[in-house]
Coordinates of C-alpha atoms in Angstrom, one line a residue:
M39 CA -14.6 117.1 117.5
L40 CA -13.3 113.6 117.0
P41 CA -10.6 112.3 119.4
E42 CA -7.3 111.1 117.9
R43 CA -7.6 107.8 119.9
T44 CA -10.2 105.8 121.7
D45 CA -10.5 102.3 123.2
V46 CA -13.8 101.6 121.3
L47 CA -15.2 103.4 118.2
V48 CA -18.9 102.7 117.7
V49 CA -20.1 103.6 114.2
G50 CA -23.8 104.2 114.1
A51 CA -26.1 105.7 116.8
G52 CA -29.3 103.7 116.3
P53 CA -30.6 101.4 119.1
T54 CA -27.7 98.9 118.7
G55 CA -24.9 101.5 118.7
L56 CA -26.3 103.4 121.6
A57 CA -26.8 100.2 123.6
V58 CA -23.2 99.1 123.0
A59 CA -21.9 102.5 124.0
A60 CA -24.1 102.7 127.2
T61 CA -23.0 99.2 128.2
L62 CA -19.3 100.2 127.8
A63 CA -19.7 103.5 129.5
R64 CA -21.4 101.8 132.4
R65 CA -18.3 99.6 132.8
G66 CA -16.0 102.6 132.7
V67 CA -14.6 102.0 129.2
P68 CA -13.8 105.1 127.0
V69 CA -16.0 104.9 124.0
T70 CA -16.5 107.2 121.0
V71 CA -19.9 107.0 119.1
V72 CA -20.2 108.6 115.7
D73 CA -23.1 108.8 113.3
R74 CA -23.3 110.1 109.7
L75 CA -26.6 112.0 110.3
A76 CA -26.6 115.5 111.6
E77 CA -29.6 114.9 113.8
P78 CA -31.2 111.7 115.2
P79 CA -34.3 110.5 113.2
V80 CA -37.7 111.4 114.7
T81 CA -39.7 108.7 112.9
S82 CA -40.9 105.6 114.6
R83 CA -39.6 102.7 112.5
A84 CA -39.2 99.6 114.7
A85 CA -42.1 99.7 117.2
V86 CA -41.9 96.7 119.6
V87 CA -39.6 95.8 122.4
H88 CA -40.0 92.2 123.7
A89 CA -39.7 90.9 127.2
H90 CA -36.1 89.5 126.9
T91 CA -34.9 92.8 125.4
L92 CA -36.4 94.7 128.3
E93 CA -34.5 92.3 130.7
V94 CA -31.3 93.1 128.8
L95 CA -32.0 96.8 128.9
D96 CA -32.6 96.6 132.6
R97 CA -29.0 95.6 133.0
I98 CA -27.9 99.1 131.7
G99 CA -30.7 101.0 133.5
A100 CA -32.8 101.7 130.3
A101 CA -35.8 99.4 130.8
A102 CA -37.9 101.4 133.4
P103 CA -37.8 104.8 131.5
L104 CA -38.7 103.0 128.3
V105 CA -41.6 101.0 129.8
A106 CA -43.0 104.3 131.1
Q107 CA -43.4 105.6 127.6
G108 CA -44.9 102.6 125.8
V109 CA -48.1 100.7 125.4
R110 CA -48.2 97.2 126.9
S111 CA -49.4 94.5 124.5
L112 CA -50.8 91.6 126.6
R113 CA -51.2 89.1 123.8
F114 CA -50.5 88.4 120.1
R115 CA -53.3 87.3 117.8
V116 CA -53.2 85.7 114.4
R117 CA -56.3 86.4 112.4
D118 CA -57.9 85.6 109.1
R119 CA -60.1 88.6 108.6
D120 CA -62.7 88.3 111.5
R121 CA -61.6 84.8 112.6
V122 CA -59.1 84.5 115.4
L123 CA -56.8 81.6 114.5
L124 CA -54.4 81.8 117.4
T125 CA -54.1 83.8 120.6
V126 CA -50.6 83.9 122.2
P127 CA -50.9 85.4 125.8
F128 CA -47.8 87.1 127.3
G129 CA -49.2 87.3 130.9
D130 CA -47.7 84.0 131.9
L131 CA -44.2 84.7 130.7
P132 CA -41.5 84.0 133.3
S133 CA -40.3 87.5 133.3
A134 CA -40.6 90.8 135.1
Y135 CA -41.9 92.1 131.8
P136 CA -44.8 89.8 130.9
F137 CA -45.8 91.8 127.8
A138 CA -44.6 93.2 124.5
L139 CA -43.9 97.0 124.7
L140 CA -45.1 99.0 121.8
V141 CA -43.1 102.2 121.5
S142 CA -41.6 104.1 118.6
Q143 CA -37.9 103.6 117.8
S144 CA -37.3 107.3 118.2
R145 CA -38.3 107.0 121.8
T146 CA -36.2 104.0 122.3
E147 CA -33.2 105.9 120.9
A148 CA -34.0 108.9 123.1
V149 CA -34.0 106.7 126.2
L150 CA -30.7 105.1 125.3
T151 CA -29.2 108.5 124.4
D152 CA -30.2 109.8 127.8
R153 CA -28.7 106.8 129.5
L154 CA -25.4 107.2 127.6
T155 CA -25.3 110.9 128.5
A156 CA -25.9 110.2 132.2
L157 CA -22.9 107.8 132.0
G158 CA -20.7 110.5 130.6
G159 CA -20.9 109.7 126.9
R160 CA -22.3 111.4 123.8
V161 CA -22.9 111.0 120.1
L162 CA -20.6 112.9 117.7
R163 CA -22.4 114.1 114.5
P164 CA -22.2 114.2 111.5
Y165 CA -19.2 112.0 110.8
E166 CA -19.3 109.6 107.8
M167 CA -16.7 106.9 107.8
T168 CA -14.9 106.5 104.5
G169 CA -11.9 104.2 105.3
L170 CA -10.8 101.5 107.7
D171 CA -7.2 100.2 108.0
Q172 CA -6.5 97.4 110.5
D173 CA -3.1 96.6 112.0
A174 CA -1.6 94.7 115.0
T175 CA -2.8 97.2 117.6
G176 CA -6.3 98.0 116.3
A177 CA -7.6 100.0 113.4
V178 CA -7.6 103.5 112.0
A179 CA -10.9 104.9 110.8
S180 CA -11.0 107.7 108.3
F181 CA -13.9 110.1 107.9
A182 CA -15.1 112.5 105.2
G183 CA -13.3 115.8 105.7
G184 CA -10.0 114.1 106.5
S185 CA -10.3 113.2 110.2
T186 CA -8.9 109.9 111.5
V187 CA -9.4 108.0 114.8
R188 CA -7.2 105.2 116.1
A189 CA -9.3 102.6 118.0
R190 CA -8.4 99.4 119.7
W191 CA -11.8 98.0 118.6
V192 CA -14.3 99.2 116.1
V193 CA -18.0 98.2 116.3
G194 CA -20.1 98.4 113.2
A195 CA -23.6 99.2 114.2
D196 CA -24.3 101.2 111.1
G197 CA -27.2 99.2 109.7
M198 CA -28.0 96.9 106.8
H199 CA -25.8 98.9 104.3
S200 CA -22.9 98.9 106.8
Q201 CA -19.8 100.7 105.7
V202 CA -17.9 99.0 108.5
R203 CA -18.8 95.6 107.3
E204 CA -18.0 96.4 103.7
L205 CA -14.6 98.0 104.6
A206 CA -13.7 95.0 106.8
G207 CA -14.4 92.6 103.9
I208 CA -17.1 90.6 105.8
G209 CA -19.5 88.8 103.5
F210 CA -23.3 89.3 103.9
A211 CA -24.9 86.4 102.2
G212 CA -28.4 85.0 102.1
P213 CA -30.9 83.1 100.0
A214 CA -31.2 84.0 96.3
G215 CA -34.4 85.6 95.1
P216 CA -36.1 89.0 95.0
A217 CA -36.2 91.2 98.1
E218 CA -39.4 91.4 100.1
S219 CA -41.2 94.8 99.7
F220 CA -42.9 96.4 102.7
V221 CA -44.9 99.5 103.5
L222 CA -45.5 100.8 107.0
A223 CA -47.3 103.7 108.5
D224 CA -48.4 105.3 111.8
V225 CA -52.0 106.1 111.5
R226 CA -55.1 107.0 113.4
V227 CA -58.0 104.7 112.8
R228 CA -61.6 104.1 113.8
S229 CA -61.4 100.5 114.9
E230 CA -63.0 97.9 117.1
L231 CA -59.7 96.0 117.5
P232 CA -58.4 95.9 121.1
R233 CA -55.7 98.4 122.0
D234 CA -53.8 96.1 124.3
E235 CA -52.8 93.5 121.7
V236 CA -51.0 93.1 118.4
S237 CA -52.8 91.4 115.5
L238 CA -51.2 89.6 112.5
F239 CA -53.8 89.3 109.7
L240 CA -53.1 86.5 107.2
A241 CA -54.2 87.0 103.7
R242 CA -53.6 85.5 100.3
Q243 CA -52.1 88.9 99.2
G244 CA -49.7 88.9 102.2
P245 CA -49.6 89.6 105.9
L246 CA -50.8 92.8 107.6
V247 CA -49.6 93.7 111.1
W248 CA -51.8 96.0 113.3
A249 CA -50.1 97.2 116.5
P250 CA -51.2 100.0 118.9
L251 CA -48.7 102.7 119.8
P252 CA -48.7 105.5 122.3
D253 CA -50.8 108.7 121.7
G254 CA -53.6 106.7 120.1
L255 CA -51.6 105.8 117.0
V256 CA -51.6 102.4 115.2
R257 CA -48.7 100.9 113.4
L258 CA -49.5 99.1 110.1
V259 CA -47.0 97.0 108.3
A260 CA -47.7 95.0 105.2
T261 CA -46.0 93.2 102.3
V262 CA -46.8 94.5 98.9
A263 CA -45.7 93.5 95.4
D264 CA -44.0 96.8 94.7
A265 CA -44.0 99.6 97.4
P266 CA -44.7 103.1 95.9
P267 CA -42.2 105.9 96.7
A268 CA -44.8 107.7 99.0
P269 CA -47.4 105.3 100.5
D270 CA -50.5 107.3 101.2
A271 CA -53.8 106.9 103.1
A272 CA -55.6 105.4 100.2
L273 CA -53.1 102.6 100.0
F274 CA -53.3 101.7 103.7
Q275 CA -57.1 101.9 103.6
A276 CA -57.1 99.5 100.7
L277 CA -54.8 97.1 102.6
L278 CA -57.1 97.2 105.6
D279 CA -60.1 96.6 103.3
Q280 CA -58.3 93.7 101.6
R281 CA -56.8 92.0 104.6
G282 CA -58.2 93.4 107.8
P283 CA -61.5 93.0 109.7
V284 CA -64.8 92.7 107.7
R285 CA -67.7 92.8 110.2
W286 CA -66.4 96.1 111.8
P287 CA -63.9 97.4 109.2
D288 CA -61.2 99.9 110.2
R289 CA -61.3 103.4 108.8
V290 CA -58.1 105.4 108.4
T291 CA -58.7 109.0 109.7
E292 CA -55.2 110.4 109.6
V293 CA -51.8 109.3 108.4
C294 CA -49.0 110.6 110.5
W295 CA -46.0 109.0 108.9
T296 CA -45.3 106.4 106.1
S297 CA -42.3 104.7 104.7
R298 CA -41.3 101.7 102.6
F299 CA -38.4 99.3 102.5
R300 CA -37.1 96.3 100.7
I301 CA -35.3 93.5 102.5
H302 CA -33.5 90.3 101.9
H303 CA -32.7 87.6 104.5
R304 CA -29.0 88.2 105.1
V305 CA -26.6 87.2 107.9
A306 CA -22.9 88.2 108.1
E307 CA -20.5 85.3 107.5
R308 CA -18.8 86.3 110.7
Y309 CA -19.3 89.0 113.4
R310 CA -15.5 89.6 114.0
S311 CA -12.6 90.4 111.7
G312 CA -9.6 91.3 113.8
P313 CA -10.4 94.4 115.8
V314 CA -13.7 94.9 113.9
L315 CA -17.0 93.6 115.3
L316 CA -20.6 93.7 114.0
A317 CA -23.9 94.0 115.8
G318 CA -27.5 94.7 114.8
D319 CA -28.6 95.2 111.2
A320 CA -24.9 95.4 110.2
A321 CA -24.8 91.7 111.1
H322 CA -28.3 90.4 110.2
V323 CA -31.5 91.5 108.4
H324 CA -34.7 89.6 107.8
S325 CA -38.5 89.9 107.5
P326 CA -40.0 92.2 110.2
A327 CA -42.6 89.5 110.9
G328 CA -42.7 89.0 114.7
G329 CA -40.9 92.3 115.4
Q330 CA -37.5 90.7 116.1
G331 CA -34.9 92.8 114.3
M332 CA -34.3 95.7 116.6
N333 CA -34.6 93.4 119.6
L334 CA -31.9 91.0 118.4
G335 CA -29.7 94.0 117.7
I336 CA -30.1 95.5 121.2
C337 CA -29.3 92.1 122.7
D338 CA -26.3 91.8 120.5
A339 CA -25.2 95.2 121.7
V340 CA -25.3 94.6 125.4
V341 CA -23.6 91.2 125.2
L342 CA -20.9 92.7 122.9
G343 CA -20.4 95.7 125.2
D344 CA -20.0 93.5 128.3
T345 CA -17.7 91.1 126.4
L346 CA -15.5 94.0 125.1
A347 CA -15.3 95.5 128.6
D348 CA -14.1 92.1 129.9
V349 CA -11.5 91.9 127.2
L350 CA -10.2 95.5 127.9
A351 CA -10.0 94.6 131.6
G352 CA -7.5 91.8 130.7
G353 CA -9.7 89.0 129.6
P354 CA -8.8 86.9 126.5
A355 CA -9.6 88.4 123.1
A356 CA -11.0 84.9 122.2
R357 CA -14.1 85.8 124.1
L358 CA -15.0 88.0 121.1
D359 CA -14.9 85.0 118.9
E360 CA -17.3 83.4 121.4
Y361 CA -19.6 86.4 120.9
S362 CA -19.7 85.7 117.2
A363 CA -20.1 82.0 117.6
A364 CA -23.1 82.5 120.0
R365 CA -24.9 85.4 118.3
R366 CA -24.8 84.3 114.7
P367 CA -26.8 81.1 115.2
L368 CA -29.5 83.1 117.1
A369 CA -29.7 85.5 114.0
E370 CA -30.2 82.5 111.8
E371 CA -32.9 81.2 114.1
V372 CA -34.7 84.5 114.2
A373 CA -34.5 85.0 110.4
G374 CA -35.9 81.5 109.9
F375 CA -38.8 82.1 112.4
A376 CA -39.7 85.4 110.6
D377 CA -39.6 83.7 107.2
R378 CA -41.9 80.9 108.4
L379 CA -44.4 83.5 109.7
T380 CA -44.3 85.3 106.3
R381 CA -44.8 82.0 104.4
L382 CA -47.7 81.0 106.6
A383 CA -49.3 84.3 105.9
T384 CA -49.1 83.9 102.1
V385 CA -50.1 80.3 101.5
P386 CA -52.3 79.8 98.4
P387 CA -56.0 79.4 98.9
A388 CA -55.9 75.6 98.5
A389 CA -53.5 75.3 101.4
R390 CA -55.3 77.7 103.8
P391 CA -57.6 75.1 105.4
L392 CA -54.6 73.0 106.3
R393 CA -52.8 76.1 107.7
D394 CA -55.9 77.2 109.7
A395 CA -56.2 73.6 111.1
L396 CA -52.6 73.9 112.2
F397 CA -53.3 77.1 114.1
R398 CA -56.4 75.6 115.7
T399 CA -54.3 72.7 116.9
V400 CA -51.7 75.0 118.4
A401 CA -54.5 77.1 119.9
G402 CA -55.7 74.1 121.8
L403 CA -52.4 73.1 123.3
P404 CA -51.3 75.4 126.1
P405 CA -47.7 74.1 126.2
V406 CA -47.3 75.0 122.5
R407 CA -48.8 78.4 123.0
R408 CA -46.3 79.0 125.8
R409 CA -43.5 77.9 123.6
V410 CA -44.6 80.4 120.9
A411 CA -44.8 83.1 123.5
R412 CA -41.3 82.4 124.6
R413 CA -40.1 82.5 121.0
L414 CA -41.8 85.8 120.2
S415 CA -40.6 87.3 123.5
G416 CA -37.0 86.2 123.0
L417 CA -36.9 84.4 126.3
D418 CA -35.8 81.2 124.7
H419 CA -32.4 83.0 124.1
R420 CA -31.7 83.1 127.8
G421 CA -28.4 81.4 128.6
R422 CA -27.4 81.2 124.9
S423 CA -26.6 84.9 124.2
G424 CA -22.9 84.8 124.5
P425 CA -19.8 84.8 126.8
A426 CA -20.8 87.9 128.9
E427 CA -24.1 86.4 129.8
R428 CA -22.5 83.2 130.9
G429 CA -20.0 85.1 133.1

């Protein structure tokens, strides 16, 4: 049952919303988390947690149980069929987590839910927000069925189609043009590719990501011209045949889960409107190249949770404007990086020799490889994340 009042109302119980709530609960802040779904999803969706995100999760006690459930990727490779164009090792990262962790989003959410529960919180379901009225002391959220909750602060962590963002009147702009279309699947494959690294295959038709998951599964993600409603084994086999290894081709033996999605590059015009704050996909969406989206959202969440706790403890509310000012440029950077990776993957045949020469140059320069590793891992965001990180 919904409370009549709460200090913080978090709308959305994905990784971002759960991380905000766990951060607040750890600081002793009363928080109410609601989600429109009756049960948490059990599908994998986002599948990589980078080193900086693990450092951030360690601050709320969620890193160790998550690492125990994932596969450690020790390097990231860019390939053109059988040719390795670039190897980016993670072993030298200046972090306690010198790897990328491959783990399904459902497990990430389960770990964060367990952490929230241990701190005395829980997720209330199913509650769909239908209205939001702001005033001088906070906001009143309305829900289907007639319930209302008065909150001092409302956090929109309800995804790319955020109702909180829409009701708060916050713009969500991006470049003009058609949305990118993607298919993804968790499959079992007969493959000679290493199970301790992620591969990005570049092809004229578009990129294909091959990433190992726990339990012997492999995540495949690919751009397509028009994703079918129900991607099947034949489609993913065709994508591997068209873009994957040639000498020892992969063979799909089982498809465990598939999905599709379309996405634009969008960043909210601001992350705060009075008592309303945004984090995660409610604030930014972009190409999944590089596996940055969920990671950026979790880091948003912990910074926002700590900043809110500071404000509720008597700190100036202007620190929440600092949160927006710090996090929004990082979202633009990440979106630009993901877009550049996608463009490199889809250059026309005439430009491929130049692209491949660029990768060979990078491959021969260890400082540049280290810089790419820091970018992929999120470690270049250290010290720039927002007011709570700076103290």
